[in-house]
mmCIF file of C-alpha atoms in Angstrom:
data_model
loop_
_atom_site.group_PDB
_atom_site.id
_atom_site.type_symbol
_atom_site.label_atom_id
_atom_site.label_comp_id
_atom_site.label_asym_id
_atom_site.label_seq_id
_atom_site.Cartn_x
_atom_site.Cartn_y
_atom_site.Cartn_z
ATOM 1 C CA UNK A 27 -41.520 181.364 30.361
ATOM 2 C CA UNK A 28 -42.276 180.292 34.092
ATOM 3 C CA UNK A 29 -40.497 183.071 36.572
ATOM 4 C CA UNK A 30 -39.351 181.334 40.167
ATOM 5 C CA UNK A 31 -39.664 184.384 42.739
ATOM 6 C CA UNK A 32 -37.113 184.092 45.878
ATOM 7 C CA UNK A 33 -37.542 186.398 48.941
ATOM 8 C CA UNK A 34 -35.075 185.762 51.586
ATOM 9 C CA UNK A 35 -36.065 187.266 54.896
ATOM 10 C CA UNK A 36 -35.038 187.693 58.703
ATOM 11 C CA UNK A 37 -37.066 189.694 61.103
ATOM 12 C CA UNK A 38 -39.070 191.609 58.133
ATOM 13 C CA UNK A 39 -42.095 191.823 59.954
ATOM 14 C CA UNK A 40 -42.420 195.457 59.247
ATOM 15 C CA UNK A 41 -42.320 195.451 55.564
ATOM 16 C CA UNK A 42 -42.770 191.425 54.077
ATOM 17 C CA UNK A 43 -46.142 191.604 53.292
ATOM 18 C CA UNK A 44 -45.386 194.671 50.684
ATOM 19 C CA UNK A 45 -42.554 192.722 48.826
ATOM 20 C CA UNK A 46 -45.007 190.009 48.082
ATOM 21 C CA UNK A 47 -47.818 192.360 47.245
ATOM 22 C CA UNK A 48 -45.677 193.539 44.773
ATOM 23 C CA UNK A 49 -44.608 190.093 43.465
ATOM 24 C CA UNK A 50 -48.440 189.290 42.953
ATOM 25 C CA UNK A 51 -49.128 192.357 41.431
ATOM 26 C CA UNK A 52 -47.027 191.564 38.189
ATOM 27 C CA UNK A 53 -49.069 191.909 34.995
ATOM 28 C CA UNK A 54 -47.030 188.738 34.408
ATOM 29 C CA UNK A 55 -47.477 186.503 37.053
ATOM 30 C CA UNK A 56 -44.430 184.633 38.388
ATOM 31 C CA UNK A 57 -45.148 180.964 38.806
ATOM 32 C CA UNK A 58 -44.278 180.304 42.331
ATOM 33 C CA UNK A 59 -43.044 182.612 45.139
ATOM 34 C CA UNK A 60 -40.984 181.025 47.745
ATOM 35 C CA UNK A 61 -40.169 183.203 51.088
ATOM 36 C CA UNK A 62 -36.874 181.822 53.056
ATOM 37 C CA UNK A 63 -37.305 182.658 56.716
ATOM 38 C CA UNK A 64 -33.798 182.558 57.917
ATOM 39 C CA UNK A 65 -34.549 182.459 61.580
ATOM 40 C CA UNK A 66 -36.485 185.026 62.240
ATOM 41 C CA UNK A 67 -38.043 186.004 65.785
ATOM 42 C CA UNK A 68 -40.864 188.266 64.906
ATOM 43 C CA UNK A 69 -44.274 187.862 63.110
ATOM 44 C CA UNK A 70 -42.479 187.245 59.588
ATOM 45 C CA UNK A 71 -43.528 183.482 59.879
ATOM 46 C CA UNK A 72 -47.229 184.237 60.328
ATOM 47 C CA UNK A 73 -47.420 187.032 57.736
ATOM 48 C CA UNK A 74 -45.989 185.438 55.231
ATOM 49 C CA UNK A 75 -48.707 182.401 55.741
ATOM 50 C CA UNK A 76 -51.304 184.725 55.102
ATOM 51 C CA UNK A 77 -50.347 184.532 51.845
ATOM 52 C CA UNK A 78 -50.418 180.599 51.411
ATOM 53 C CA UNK A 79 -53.929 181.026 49.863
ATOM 54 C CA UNK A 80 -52.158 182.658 47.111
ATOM 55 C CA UNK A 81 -49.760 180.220 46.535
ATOM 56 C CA UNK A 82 -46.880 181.574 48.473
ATOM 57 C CA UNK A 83 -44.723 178.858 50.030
ATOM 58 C CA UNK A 84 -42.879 179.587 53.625
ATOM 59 C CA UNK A 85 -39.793 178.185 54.020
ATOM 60 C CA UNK A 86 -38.171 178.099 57.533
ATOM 61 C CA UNK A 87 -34.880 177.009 58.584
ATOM 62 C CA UNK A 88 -32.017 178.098 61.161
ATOM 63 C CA UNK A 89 -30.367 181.395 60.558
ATOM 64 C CA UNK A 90 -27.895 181.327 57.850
ATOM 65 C CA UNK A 91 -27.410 184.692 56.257
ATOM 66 C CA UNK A 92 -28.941 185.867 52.937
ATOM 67 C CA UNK A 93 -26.718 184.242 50.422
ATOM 68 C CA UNK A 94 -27.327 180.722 52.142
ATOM 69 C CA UNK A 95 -31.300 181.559 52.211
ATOM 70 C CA UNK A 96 -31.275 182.804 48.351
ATOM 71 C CA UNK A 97 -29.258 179.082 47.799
ATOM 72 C CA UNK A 98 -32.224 177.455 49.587
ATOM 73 C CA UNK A 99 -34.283 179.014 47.175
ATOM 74 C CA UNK A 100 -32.627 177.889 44.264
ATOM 75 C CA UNK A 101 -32.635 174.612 45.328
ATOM 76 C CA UNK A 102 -36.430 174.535 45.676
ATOM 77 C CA UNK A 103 -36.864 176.507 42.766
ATOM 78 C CA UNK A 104 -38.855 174.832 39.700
ATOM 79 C CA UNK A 105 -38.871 177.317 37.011
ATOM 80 C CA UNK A 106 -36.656 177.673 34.242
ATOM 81 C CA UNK A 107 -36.128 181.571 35.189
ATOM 82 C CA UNK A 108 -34.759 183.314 38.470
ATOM 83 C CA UNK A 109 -35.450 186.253 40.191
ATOM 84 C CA UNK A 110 -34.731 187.566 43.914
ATOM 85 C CA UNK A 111 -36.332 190.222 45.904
ATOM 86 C CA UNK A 112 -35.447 191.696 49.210
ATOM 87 C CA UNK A 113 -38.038 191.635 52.012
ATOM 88 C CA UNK A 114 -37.707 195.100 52.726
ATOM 89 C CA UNK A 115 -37.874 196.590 48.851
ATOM 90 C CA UNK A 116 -40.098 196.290 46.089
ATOM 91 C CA UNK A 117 -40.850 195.805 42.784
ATOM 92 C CA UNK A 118 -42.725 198.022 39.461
ATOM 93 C CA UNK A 119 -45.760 196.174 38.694
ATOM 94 C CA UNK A 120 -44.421 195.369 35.113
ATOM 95 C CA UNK A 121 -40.877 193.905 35.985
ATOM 96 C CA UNK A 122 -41.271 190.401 35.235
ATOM 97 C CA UNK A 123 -43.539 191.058 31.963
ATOM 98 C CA UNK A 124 -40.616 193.583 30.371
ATOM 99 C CA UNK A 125 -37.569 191.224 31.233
ATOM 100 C CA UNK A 126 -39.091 188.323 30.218
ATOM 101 C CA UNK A 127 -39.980 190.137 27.053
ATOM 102 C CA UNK A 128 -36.294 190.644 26.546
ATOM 103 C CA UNK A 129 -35.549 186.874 27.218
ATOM 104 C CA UNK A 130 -37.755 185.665 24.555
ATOM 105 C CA UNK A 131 -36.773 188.404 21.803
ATOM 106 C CA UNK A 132 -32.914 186.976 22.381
ATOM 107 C CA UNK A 133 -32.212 183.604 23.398
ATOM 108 C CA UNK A 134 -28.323 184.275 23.338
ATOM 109 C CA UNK A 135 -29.307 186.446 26.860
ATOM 110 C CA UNK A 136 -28.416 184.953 29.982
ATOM 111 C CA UNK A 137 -29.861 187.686 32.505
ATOM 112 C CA UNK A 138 -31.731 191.106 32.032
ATOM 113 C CA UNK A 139 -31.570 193.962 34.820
ATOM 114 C CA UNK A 140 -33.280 197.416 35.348
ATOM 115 C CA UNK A 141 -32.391 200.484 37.359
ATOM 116 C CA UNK A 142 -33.081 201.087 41.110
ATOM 117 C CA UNK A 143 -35.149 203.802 42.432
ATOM 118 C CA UNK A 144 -34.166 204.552 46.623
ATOM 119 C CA UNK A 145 -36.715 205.885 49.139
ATOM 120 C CA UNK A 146 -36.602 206.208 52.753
ATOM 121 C CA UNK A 147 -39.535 204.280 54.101
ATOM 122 C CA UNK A 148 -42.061 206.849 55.097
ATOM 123 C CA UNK A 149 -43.266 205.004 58.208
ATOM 124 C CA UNK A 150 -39.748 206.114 59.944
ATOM 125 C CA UNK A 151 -40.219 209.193 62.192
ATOM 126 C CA UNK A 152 -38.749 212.668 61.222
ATOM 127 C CA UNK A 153 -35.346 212.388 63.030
ATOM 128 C CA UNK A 154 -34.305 208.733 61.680
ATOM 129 C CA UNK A 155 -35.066 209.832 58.169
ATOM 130 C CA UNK A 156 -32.762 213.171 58.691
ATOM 131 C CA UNK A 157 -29.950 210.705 59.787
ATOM 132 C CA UNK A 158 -30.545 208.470 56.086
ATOM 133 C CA UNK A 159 -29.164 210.004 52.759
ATOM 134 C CA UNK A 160 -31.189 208.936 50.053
ATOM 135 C CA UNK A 161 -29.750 209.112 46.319
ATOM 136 C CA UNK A 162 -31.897 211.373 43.746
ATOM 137 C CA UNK A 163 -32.901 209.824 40.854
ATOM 138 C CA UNK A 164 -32.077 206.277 39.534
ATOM 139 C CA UNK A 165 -29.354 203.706 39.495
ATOM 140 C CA UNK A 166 -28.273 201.476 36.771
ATOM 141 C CA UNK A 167 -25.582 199.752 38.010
ATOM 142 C CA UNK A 168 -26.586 195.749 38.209
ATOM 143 C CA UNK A 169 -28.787 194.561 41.137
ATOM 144 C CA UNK A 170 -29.874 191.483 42.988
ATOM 145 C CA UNK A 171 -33.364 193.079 43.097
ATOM 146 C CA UNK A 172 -34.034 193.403 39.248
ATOM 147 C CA UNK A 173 -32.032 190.301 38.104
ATOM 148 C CA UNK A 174 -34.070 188.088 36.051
ATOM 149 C CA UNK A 175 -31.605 185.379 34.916
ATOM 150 C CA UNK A 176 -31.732 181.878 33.168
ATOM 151 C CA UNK A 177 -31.679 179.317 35.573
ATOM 152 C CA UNK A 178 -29.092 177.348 33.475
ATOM 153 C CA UNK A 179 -26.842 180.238 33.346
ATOM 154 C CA UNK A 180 -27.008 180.460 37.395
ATOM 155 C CA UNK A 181 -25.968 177.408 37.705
ATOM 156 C CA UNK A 182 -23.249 177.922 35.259
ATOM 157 C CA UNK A 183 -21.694 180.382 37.897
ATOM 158 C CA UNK A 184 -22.850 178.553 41.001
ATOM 159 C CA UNK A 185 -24.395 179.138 44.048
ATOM 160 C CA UNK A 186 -24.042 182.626 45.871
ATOM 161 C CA UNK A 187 -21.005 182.098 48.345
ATOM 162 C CA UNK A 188 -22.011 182.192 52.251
ATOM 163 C CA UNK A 189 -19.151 183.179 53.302
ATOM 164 C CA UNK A 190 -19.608 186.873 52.762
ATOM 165 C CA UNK A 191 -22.137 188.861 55.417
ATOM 166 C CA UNK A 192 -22.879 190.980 52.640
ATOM 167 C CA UNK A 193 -21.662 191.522 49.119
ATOM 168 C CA UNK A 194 -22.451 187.926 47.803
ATOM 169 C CA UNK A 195 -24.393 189.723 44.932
ATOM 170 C CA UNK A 196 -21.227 191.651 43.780
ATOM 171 C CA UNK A 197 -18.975 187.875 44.336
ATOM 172 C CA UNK A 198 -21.566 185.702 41.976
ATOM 173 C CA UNK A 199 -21.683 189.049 39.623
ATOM 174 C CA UNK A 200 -18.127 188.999 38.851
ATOM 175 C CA UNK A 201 -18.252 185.105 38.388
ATOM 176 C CA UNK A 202 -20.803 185.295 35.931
ATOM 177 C CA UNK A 203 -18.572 188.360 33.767
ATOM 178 C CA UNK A 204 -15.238 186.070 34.310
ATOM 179 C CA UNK A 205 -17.393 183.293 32.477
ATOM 180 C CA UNK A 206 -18.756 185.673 29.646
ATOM 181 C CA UNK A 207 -22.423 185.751 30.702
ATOM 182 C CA UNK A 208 -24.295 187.688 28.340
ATOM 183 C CA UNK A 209 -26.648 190.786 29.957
ATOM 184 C CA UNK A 210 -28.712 193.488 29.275
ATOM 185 C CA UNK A 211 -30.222 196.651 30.675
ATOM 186 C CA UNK A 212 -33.580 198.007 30.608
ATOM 187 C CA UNK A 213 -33.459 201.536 30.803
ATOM 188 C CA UNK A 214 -36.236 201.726 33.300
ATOM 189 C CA UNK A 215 -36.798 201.432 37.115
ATOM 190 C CA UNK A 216 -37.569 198.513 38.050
ATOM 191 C CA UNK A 217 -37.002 198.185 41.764
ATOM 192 C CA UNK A 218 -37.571 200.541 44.716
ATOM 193 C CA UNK A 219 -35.484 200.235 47.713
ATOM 194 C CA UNK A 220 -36.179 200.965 50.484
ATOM 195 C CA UNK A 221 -33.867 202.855 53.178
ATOM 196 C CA UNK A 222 -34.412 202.018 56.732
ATOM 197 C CA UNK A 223 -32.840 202.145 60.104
ATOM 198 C CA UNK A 224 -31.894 198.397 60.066
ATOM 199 C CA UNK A 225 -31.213 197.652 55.941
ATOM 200 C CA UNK A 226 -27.938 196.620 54.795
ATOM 201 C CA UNK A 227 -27.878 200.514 53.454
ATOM 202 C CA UNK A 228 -26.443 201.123 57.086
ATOM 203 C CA UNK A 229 -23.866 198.925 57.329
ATOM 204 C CA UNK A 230 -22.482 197.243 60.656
ATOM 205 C CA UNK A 231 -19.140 198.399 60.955
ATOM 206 C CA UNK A 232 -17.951 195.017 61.653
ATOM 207 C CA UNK A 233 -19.245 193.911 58.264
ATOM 208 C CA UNK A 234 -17.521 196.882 55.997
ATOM 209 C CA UNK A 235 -15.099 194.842 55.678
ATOM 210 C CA UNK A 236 -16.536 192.214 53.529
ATOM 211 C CA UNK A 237 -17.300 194.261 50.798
ATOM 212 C CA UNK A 238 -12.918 195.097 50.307
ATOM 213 C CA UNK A 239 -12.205 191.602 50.649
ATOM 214 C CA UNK A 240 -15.210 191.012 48.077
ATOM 215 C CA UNK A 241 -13.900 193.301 45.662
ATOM 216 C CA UNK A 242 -10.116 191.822 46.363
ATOM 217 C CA UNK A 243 -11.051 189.018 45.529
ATOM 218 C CA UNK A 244 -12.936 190.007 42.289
ATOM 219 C CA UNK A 245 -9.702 191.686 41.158
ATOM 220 C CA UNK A 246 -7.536 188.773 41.752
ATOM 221 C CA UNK A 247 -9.930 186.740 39.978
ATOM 222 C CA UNK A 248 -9.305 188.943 37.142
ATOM 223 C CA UNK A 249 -6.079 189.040 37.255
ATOM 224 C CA UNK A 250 -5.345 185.611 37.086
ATOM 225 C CA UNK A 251 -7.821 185.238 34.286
ATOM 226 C CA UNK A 252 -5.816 187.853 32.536
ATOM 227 C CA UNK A 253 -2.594 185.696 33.139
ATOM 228 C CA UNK A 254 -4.073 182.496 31.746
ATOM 229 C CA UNK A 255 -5.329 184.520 28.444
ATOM 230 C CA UNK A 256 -1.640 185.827 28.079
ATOM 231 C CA UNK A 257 -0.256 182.959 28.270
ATOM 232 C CA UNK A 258 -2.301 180.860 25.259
#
């Protein structure tokens, strides 16, 4: 089972070069890694070619916002399994082995997921990490970061939509339940993110409101689903 890796990325100078350390470090290698550089303006380009030696592959093109960066990805992609990383978080060394473990035992499975470990980047200084609140213990709630998913079944639900400054995770996520997309959960951490000064974990203001008109449109979606299963 061949594992396509995507990192989307925009001004992650400070912290690329860890995500794909940890993508290389998987005791089951993926079999390509493709960075999308949407736009950046600081040393993301030339870090990331560092790694071409290793087979990473640098994609650049205008800024577009995450979801339309992951799409890029896709698109390029030439594996028959998906999996997305943030720039700024990383990955257990033993992700892609355990999920595609799972995949194989049960080919009825269209996507596995872990939980999420948060940490406040240590390289922040004393009085930005006293400003960040950082969650004890782990998450299990589904994730971009530890998605592993059938790239089939992706493009049963489509394309993440780009119209969305953040939240595109939670509109494809809700596509893929409204179209009975079978999932599981691995009761272990599988992805540590990382809390900084400029993550989407400290939101814009201006952007809050994506997430309500996300989840408004989620419910609608399930309403109307609803209707038409009523009405047979």
């Amino acid at each position: 089972m061949k594992v396509s890796v995507i990192i989307p990325v925009r001004d992650g100078a400070p912290y690329v070069a860890s995500a794909i350390e940890s993508v290389l470090a998987q005791t089951k290698p993926s079999a390509e890694l493709l960075v999308i550089d949407d736009g950046s303006k600081d040393e993301t380009a030339g870090i990331v070619s560092r790694f071409s030696s290793r087979g990473v592959r640098l994609i650049q093109q205008p800024p577009s916002g995450g979801a339309a960066a992951r799409n890029e990805g896709v698109k390029l992609a030439r594996h028959e399994l998906l999996a997305f990383l943030d720039a700024d978080d990383l990955w257990s060394s033993t992700k892609l082995e355990q999920q595609c473990a799972e995949l194989q035992s049960d080919p009825t499975l269209d996507m596995v997921f872990g939980y999420v470990r948060q940490f406040i980047s240590p390289d922040l200084e004393p009085a930005k990490r006293a400003r960040l609140r950082c969650p004890e213990g782990s998450a299990r709630s589904p994730h971009i970061g530890t998605m592993l998913v059938r790239r089939h079944s992706f493009q049963r639900v489509g394309l993440f939509e780009t119209t969305w400054s953040i939240g595109e995770f939670l509109a494809w996520y809700a596509r893929a339940q409204l179209l009975g997309l079978r999932e599981k959960m691995i009761p272990t951490v599988l992805l540590e993110r990382r809390l900084h000064r400029t993550n989407q974990g400290v939101l814009k203001r201006s952007e809050r409101g994506d997430y309500v008109r996300v989840i408004k449109k989620i419910l609608d979606g399930r309403r109307e689903a609803e209707a038409k299963l009523s009405s047979l």
